PDB file of C-alpha atoms in Angstrom:
ATOM      1  CA  MET B   1     114.217  97.565 133.535  1.00  0.00           C
ATOM      2  CA  LEU B   2     112.278 100.417 131.931  1.00  0.00           C
ATOM      3  CA  LEU B   3     111.523 103.543 133.956  1.00  0.00           C
ATOM      4  CA  LYS B   4     107.989 104.643 134.768  1.00  0.00           C
ATOM      5  CA  ASN B   5     108.063 108.448 134.554  1.00  0.00           C
ATOM      6  CA  HIS B   6     110.415 111.034 133.167  1.00  0.00           C
ATOM      7  CA  SER B   7     108.715 114.062 134.744  1.00  0.00           C
ATOM      8  CA  LYS B   8     107.105 114.836 138.086  1.00  0.00           C
ATOM      9  CA  TYR B   9     103.636 114.666 136.491  1.00  0.00           C
ATOM     10  CA  ILE B  10     101.366 111.672 137.062  1.00  0.00           C
ATOM     11  CA  LEU B  11      99.540 112.253 133.751  1.00  0.00           C
ATOM     12  CA  GLU B  12     102.611 111.769 131.564  1.00  0.00           C
ATOM     13  CA  CYS B  13     102.062 110.206 128.169  1.00  0.00           C
ATOM     14  CA  GLY B  14     104.547 108.437 125.970  1.00  0.00           C
ATOM     15  CA  THR B  15     104.187 108.638 122.194  1.00  0.00           C
ATOM     16  CA  ASP B  16     105.859 106.819 119.307  1.00  0.00           C
ATOM     17  CA  GLU B  17     105.241 105.987 115.657  1.00  0.00           C
ATOM     18  CA  ALA B  18     105.638 103.010 113.332  1.00  0.00           C
ATOM     19  CA  GLY B  19     106.051 102.762 109.578  1.00  0.00           C
ATOM     20  CA  ARG B  20     108.197 105.803 108.956  1.00  0.00           C
ATOM     21  CA  GLY B  21     110.562 104.002 106.578  1.00  0.00           C
ATOM     22  CA  CYS B  22     107.879 102.132 104.617  1.00  0.00           C
ATOM     23  CA  LEU B  23     107.177 102.533 100.908  1.00  0.00           C
ATOM     24  CA  ALA B  24     103.431 101.939 101.314  1.00  0.00           C
ATOM     25  CA  GLY B  25     100.687 102.510 103.841  1.00  0.00           C
ATOM     26  CA  PRO B  26     100.293 104.993 106.673  1.00  0.00           C
ATOM     27  CA  VAL B  27     102.610 106.163 109.384  1.00  0.00           C
ATOM     28  CA  THR B  28     100.847 105.177 112.615  1.00  0.00           C
ATOM     29  CA  ALA B  29     101.311 106.702 116.044  1.00  0.00           C
ATOM     30  CA  ALA B  30     100.121 105.831 119.516  1.00  0.00           C
ATOM     31  CA  ALA B  31     100.044 107.739 122.787  1.00  0.00           C
ATOM     32  CA  VAL B  32      99.672 106.034 126.157  1.00  0.00           C
ATOM     33  CA  ILE B  33      99.253 107.112 129.771  1.00  0.00           C
ATOM     34  CA  LEU B  34      99.979 104.238 132.144  1.00  0.00           C
ATOM     35  CA  PRO B  35      98.755 104.053 135.751  1.00  0.00           C
ATOM     36  CA  GLU B  36     101.215 104.631 138.576  1.00  0.00           C
ATOM     37  CA  ASP B  37     101.209 100.968 139.581  1.00  0.00           C
ATOM     38  CA  PHE B  38     101.682  99.536 136.075  1.00  0.00           C
ATOM     39  CA  LYS B  39     104.278  96.753 135.927  1.00  0.00           C
ATOM     40  CA  SER B  40     105.389  94.508 133.097  1.00  0.00           C
ATOM     41  CA  LEU B  41     108.586  92.505 132.800  1.00  0.00           C
ATOM     42  CA  MET B  42     107.846  91.685 129.157  1.00  0.00           C
ATOM     43  CA  LEU B  43     107.272  95.255 127.978  1.00  0.00           C
ATOM     44  CA  ASN B  44     110.107  96.631 125.845  1.00  0.00           C
ATOM     45  CA  ASP B  45     110.728  98.575 122.651  1.00  0.00           C
ATOM     46  CA  SER B  46     108.498  96.901 120.020  1.00  0.00           C
ATOM     47  CA  LYS B  47     111.495  96.324 117.732  1.00  0.00           C
ATOM     48  CA  GLN B  48     113.059  94.099 120.435  1.00  0.00           C
ATOM     49  CA  LEU B  49     109.954  91.910 120.722  1.00  0.00           C
ATOM     50  CA  SER B  50     108.603  89.126 118.540  1.00  0.00           C
ATOM     51  CA  GLU B  51     105.264  89.597 116.798  1.00  0.00           C
ATOM     52  CA  LYS B  52     103.795  87.018 119.189  1.00  0.00           C
ATOM     53  CA  LYS B  53     104.916  89.026 122.257  1.00  0.00           C
ATOM     54  CA  ARG B  54     103.632  92.288 120.774  1.00  0.00           C
ATOM     55  CA  ASP B  55     100.256  90.659 120.126  1.00  0.00           C
ATOM     56  CA  LEU B  56     100.171  89.405 123.734  1.00  0.00           C
ATOM     57  CA  LEU B  57     101.029  92.841 125.118  1.00  0.00           C
ATOM     58  CA  LYS B  58      98.558  94.812 122.979  1.00  0.00           C
ATOM     59  CA  PRO B  59      95.370  93.852 124.936  1.00  0.00           C
ATOM     60  CA  ILE B  60      97.218  94.200 128.270  1.00  0.00           C
ATOM     61  CA  ILE B  61      98.285  97.757 127.431  1.00  0.00           C
ATOM     62  CA  GLU B  62      94.845  98.663 126.083  1.00  0.00           C
ATOM     63  CA  THR B  63      93.084  97.249 129.159  1.00  0.00           C
ATOM     64  CA  GLU B  64      95.455  98.510 131.846  1.00  0.00           C
ATOM     65  CA  SER B  65      96.417 101.964 130.525  1.00  0.00           C
ATOM     66  CA  LEU B  66      94.595 104.986 131.938  1.00  0.00           C
ATOM     67  CA  THR B  67      93.981 106.054 128.354  1.00  0.00           C
ATOM     68  CA  PHE B  68      95.467 105.446 124.908  1.00  0.00           C
ATOM     69  CA  GLY B  69      95.053 106.833 121.393  1.00  0.00           C
ATOM     70  CA  ILE B  70      95.964 105.520 117.936  1.00  0.00           C
ATOM     71  CA  ALA B  71      96.150 107.557 114.716  1.00  0.00           C
ATOM     72  CA  HIS B  72      97.079 106.843 111.094  1.00  0.00           C
ATOM     73  CA  VAL B  73      98.337 109.481 108.680  1.00  0.00           C
ATOM     74  CA  PHE B  74      97.937 108.085 105.181  1.00  0.00           C
ATOM     75  CA  GLN B  75     100.191 108.108 102.133  1.00  0.00           C
ATOM     76  CA  GLU B  76      98.441 111.044 100.389  1.00  0.00           C
ATOM     77  CA  GLU B  77      99.153 113.258 103.405  1.00  0.00           C
ATOM     78  CA  ILE B  78     102.720 111.913 103.731  1.00  0.00           C
ATOM     79  CA  ASP B  79     103.340 112.893 100.085  1.00  0.00           C
ATOM     80  CA  LYS B  80     101.998 116.412 100.760  1.00  0.00           C
ATOM     81  CA  ILE B  81     103.738 117.279 104.027  1.00  0.00           C
ATOM     82  CA  ASN B  82     106.741 114.838 104.132  1.00  0.00           C
ATOM     83  CA  ILE B  83     107.302 111.896 106.440  1.00  0.00           C
ATOM     84  CA  LEU B  84     108.732 113.818 109.400  1.00  0.00           C
ATOM     85  CA  ASN B  85     105.753 116.188 109.550  1.00  0.00           C
ATOM     86  CA  ALA B  86     103.368 113.267 108.986  1.00  0.00           C
ATOM     87  CA  SER B  87     104.956 111.348 111.884  1.00  0.00           C
ATOM     88  CA  ILE B  88     104.560 114.331 114.218  1.00  0.00           C
ATOM     89  CA  LEU B  89     100.994 114.905 112.983  1.00  0.00           C
ATOM     90  CA  ALA B  90     100.159 111.244 113.716  1.00  0.00           C
ATOM     91  CA  MET B  91     101.557 111.650 117.250  1.00  0.00           C
ATOM     92  CA  HIS B  92      99.511 114.838 117.767  1.00  0.00           C
ATOM     93  CA  LYS B  93      96.360 113.080 116.534  1.00  0.00           C
ATOM     94  CA  SER B  94      96.958 110.149 118.894  1.00  0.00           C
ATOM     95  CA  ILE B  95      97.470 112.515 121.864  1.00  0.00           C
ATOM     96  CA  THR B  96      94.223 114.341 120.964  1.00  0.00           C
ATOM     97  CA  LYS B  97      92.375 111.063 121.634  1.00  0.00           C
ATOM     98  CA  LEU B  98      93.633 110.775 125.230  1.00  0.00           C
ATOM     99  CA  ASN B  99      91.114 111.338 127.993  1.00  0.00           C
ATOM    100  CA  PRO B 100      92.302 112.718 130.350  1.00  0.00           C
ATOM    101  CA  GLN B 101      94.796 114.808 128.416  1.00  0.00           C
ATOM    102  CA  PRO B 102      98.427 114.565 129.592  1.00  0.00           C
ATOM    103  CA  LYS B 103     100.292 117.163 131.648  1.00  0.00           C
ATOM    104  CA  PHE B 104     103.624 116.128 130.106  1.00  0.00           C
ATOM    105  CA  ILE B 105     104.588 114.314 126.886  1.00  0.00           C
ATOM    106  CA  ILE B 106     107.640 112.146 126.311  1.00  0.00           C
ATOM    107  CA  VAL B 107     108.435 111.462 122.671  1.00  0.00           C
ATOM    108  CA  ASP B 108     110.584 108.750 121.140  1.00  0.00           C
ATOM    109  CA  GLY B 109     113.275 110.295 118.943  1.00  0.00           C
ATOM    110  CA  ASN B 110     114.632 113.817 118.641  1.00  0.00           C
ATOM    111  CA  LYS B 111     111.969 115.701 116.672  1.00  0.00           C
ATOM    112  CA  PHE B 112     108.585 116.980 117.808  1.00  0.00           C
ATOM    113  CA  MET B 113     106.467 120.117 117.572  1.00  0.00           C
ATOM    114  CA  PRO B 114     104.599 121.620 120.522  1.00  0.00           C
ATOM    115  CA  TYR B 115     101.176 120.117 121.159  1.00  0.00           C
ATOM    116  CA  LYS B 116      98.843 122.779 122.587  1.00  0.00           C
ATOM    117  CA  ASP B 117     100.784 124.242 125.515  1.00  0.00           C
ATOM    118  CA  ILE B 118     101.756 120.917 127.088  1.00  0.00           C
ATOM    119  CA  LEU B 119     105.394 120.500 128.138  1.00  0.00           C
ATOM    120  CA  PHE B 120     107.290 117.791 126.282  1.00  0.00           C
ATOM    121  CA  GLU B 121     110.687 116.195 125.964  1.00  0.00           C
ATOM    122  CA  THR B 122     112.174 114.195 123.094  1.00  0.00           C
ATOM    123  CA  ILE B 123     114.174 111.140 124.151  1.00  0.00           C
ATOM    124  CA  ILE B 124     116.440 109.285 121.729  1.00  0.00           C
ATOM    125  CA  LYS B 125     115.794 105.519 122.008  1.00  0.00           C
ATOM    126  CA  GLY B 126     113.039 106.413 124.484  1.00  0.00           C
ATOM    127  CA  ASP B 127     111.173 103.204 123.603  1.00  0.00           C
ATOM    128  CA  GLY B 128     113.983 101.275 125.322  1.00  0.00           C
ATOM    129  CA  LYS B 129     113.989 103.557 128.398  1.00  0.00           C
ATOM    130  CA  TYR B 130     110.408 104.405 129.423  1.00  0.00           C
ATOM    131  CA  LEU B 131     107.399 102.130 129.862  1.00  0.00           C
ATOM    132  CA  SER B 132     104.855 104.511 128.317  1.00  0.00           C
ATOM    133  CA  ILE B 133     106.931 105.044 125.144  1.00  0.00           C
ATOM    134  CA  ALA B 134     107.513 101.275 124.870  1.00  0.00           C
ATOM    135  CA  ALA B 135     103.751 100.726 125.271  1.00  0.00           C
ATOM    136  CA  ALA B 136     103.056 103.359 122.573  1.00  0.00           C
ATOM    137  CA  SER B 137     105.591 101.718 120.245  1.00  0.00           C
ATOM    138  CA  ILE B 138     103.788  98.370 120.621  1.00  0.00           C
ATOM    139  CA  LEU B 139     100.331  99.839 119.963  1.00  0.00           C
ATOM    140  CA  ALA B 140     101.581 101.832 116.960  1.00  0.00           C
ATOM    141  CA  LYS B 141     103.256  98.758 115.484  1.00  0.00           C
ATOM    142  CA  THR B 142     100.411  96.291 116.123  1.00  0.00           C
ATOM    143  CA  HIS B 143      97.689  98.633 114.838  1.00  0.00           C
ATOM    144  CA  ARG B 144      99.703  99.464 111.731  1.00  0.00           C
ATOM    145  CA  ASP B 145     100.412  95.765 111.109  1.00  0.00           C
ATOM    146  CA  MET B 146      96.668  95.045 111.330  1.00  0.00           C
ATOM    147  CA  TYR B 147      96.009  97.730 108.714  1.00  0.00           C
ATOM    148  CA  MET B 148      98.736  96.369 106.390  1.00  0.00           C
ATOM    149  CA  ASN B 149      97.350  92.822 106.769  1.00  0.00           C
ATOM    150  CA  LYS B 150      93.955  94.168 105.704  1.00  0.00           C
ATOM    151  CA  ILE B 151      95.192  95.935 102.557  1.00  0.00           C
ATOM    152  CA  HIS B 152      97.354  92.901 101.735  1.00  0.00           C
ATOM    153  CA  GLU B 153      94.102  91.143 100.811  1.00  0.00           C
ATOM    154  CA  GLU B 154      93.517  93.768  98.122  1.00  0.00           C
ATOM    155  CA  PHE B 155      97.045  93.577  96.662  1.00  0.00           C
ATOM    156  CA  PRO B 156      98.537  90.215  97.727  1.00  0.00           C
ATOM    157  CA  MET B 157     101.320  90.379  95.123  1.00  0.00           C
ATOM    158  CA  TYR B 158     103.272  92.867  97.283  1.00  0.00           C
ATOM    159  CA  ASN B 159     103.130  90.532 100.325  1.00  0.00           C
ATOM    160  CA  TRP B 160     102.424  93.358 102.787  1.00  0.00           C
ATOM    161  CA  LYS B 161     101.262  90.710 105.257  1.00  0.00           C
ATOM    162  CA  GLN B 162     104.922  89.773 105.574  1.00  0.00           C
ATOM    163  CA  ASN B 163     106.913  92.948 104.805  1.00  0.00           C
ATOM    164  CA  LYS B 164     104.333  95.483 106.138  1.00  0.00           C
ATOM    165  CA  GLY B 165     105.279  97.903 103.351  1.00  0.00           C
ATOM    166  CA  TYR B 166     108.985  98.109 104.205  1.00  0.00           C
ATOM    167  CA  PRO B 167     111.483  98.285 101.307  1.00  0.00           C
ATOM    168  CA  THR B 168     112.404  94.599 101.187  1.00  0.00           C
ATOM    169  CA  LYS B 169     113.883  93.130  98.028  1.00  0.00           C
ATOM    170  CA  GLU B 170     110.629  91.207  97.488  1.00  0.00           C
ATOM    171  CA  HIS B 171     108.521  94.383  97.816  1.00  0.00           C
ATOM    172  CA  ARG B 172     110.751  96.302  95.399  1.00  0.00           C
ATOM    173  CA  ASN B 173     110.674  93.436  92.892  1.00  0.00           C
ATOM    174  CA  ALA B 174     106.859  93.477  93.052  1.00  0.00           C
ATOM    175  CA  ILE B 175     106.841  97.263  92.415  1.00  0.00           C
ATOM    176  CA  LYS B 176     109.140  96.705  89.425  1.00  0.00           C
ATOM    177  CA  LYS B 177     106.854  93.969  88.094  1.00  0.00           C
ATOM    178  CA  TYR B 178     103.365  95.335  88.875  1.00  0.00           C
ATOM    179  CA  GLY B 179     103.916  99.096  89.277  1.00  0.00           C
ATOM    180  CA  ILE B 180     102.518 101.030  92.205  1.00  0.00           C
ATOM    181  CA  THR B 181      99.171 101.064  94.002  1.00  0.00           C
ATOM    182  CA  LYS B 182      97.080 103.794  95.613  1.00  0.00           C
ATOM    183  CA  TYR B 183      98.747 102.824  98.919  1.00  0.00           C
ATOM    184  CA  HIS B 184     102.314 103.574  97.795  1.00  0.00           C
ATOM    185  CA  ARG B 185     104.046 106.787  98.879  1.00  0.00           C
ATOM    186  CA  LYS B 186     104.861 108.582  95.642  1.00  0.00           C
ATOM    187  CA  SER B 187     107.287 110.972  97.335  1.00  0.00           C
ATOM    188  CA  PHE B 188     109.535 108.064  98.384  1.00  0.00           C
ATOM    189  CA  ARG B 189     112.235 106.503  96.250  1.00  0.00           C
ATOM    190  CA  LEU B 190     110.301 103.345  95.515  1.00  0.00           C
ATOM    191  CA  LEU B 191     113.049 101.742  93.466  1.00  0.00           C
ATOM    192  CA  PRO B 192     116.832 102.237  93.388  1.00  0.00           C
ATOM    193  CA  GLU B 193     118.058 104.549  90.601  1.00  0.00           C
ATOM    194  CA  GLN B 194     118.932 101.718  88.229  1.00  0.00           C
ATOM    195  CA  LEU B 195     115.360 100.371  88.404  1.00  0.00           C
ATOM    196  CA  LYS B 196     113.618 103.690  87.971  1.00  0.00           C
ATOM    197  CA  LEU B 197     109.878 103.730  87.590  1.00  0.00           C
ATOM    198  CA  ASP B 198     107.857 106.254  85.623  1.00  0.00           C
ATOM    199  CA  ILE B 199     105.168 107.656  87.907  1.00  0.00           C
TER     200      ILE B 199
END
């Protein structure tokens, strides 16, 4: 059973990102403040749930949360500032969209930078411990998947509809065959050393 709050504050938001390890597309973050009486037996870390369950939970979270925010940081920015900074920036941007703003922030993982002067705590595997981080993980994942499905139409040969930009064998074989697109992260190792690509 996931816990409701980590702090004594009612306006506590959970934040998480999706797409950090991908070769293409944005890193996407979400921030969520849930009401005090929010309950869900199905809600869990998005990685533990099927796509069908995530898609069922998305409208429930968006309807029942006090407030939520979603933000993409795209590949050009990732290449400029690195993936860790881009992930934190995406989380900051998603928190900016919350109304009301939180009094406390709980973050999945172990890295974060202060947002304004709001107290925060990083929690390793937080998406499996706290409802608001689990809810944020589901919104980040579902919104990023929607974006990858959209750009799949432009470049179907990479099958982003299926692999969502992750470094699957199929995705890497497509990079080897067709080269890279404007959506690929040029700062990432897109192919193993033995299949090096001239960029």
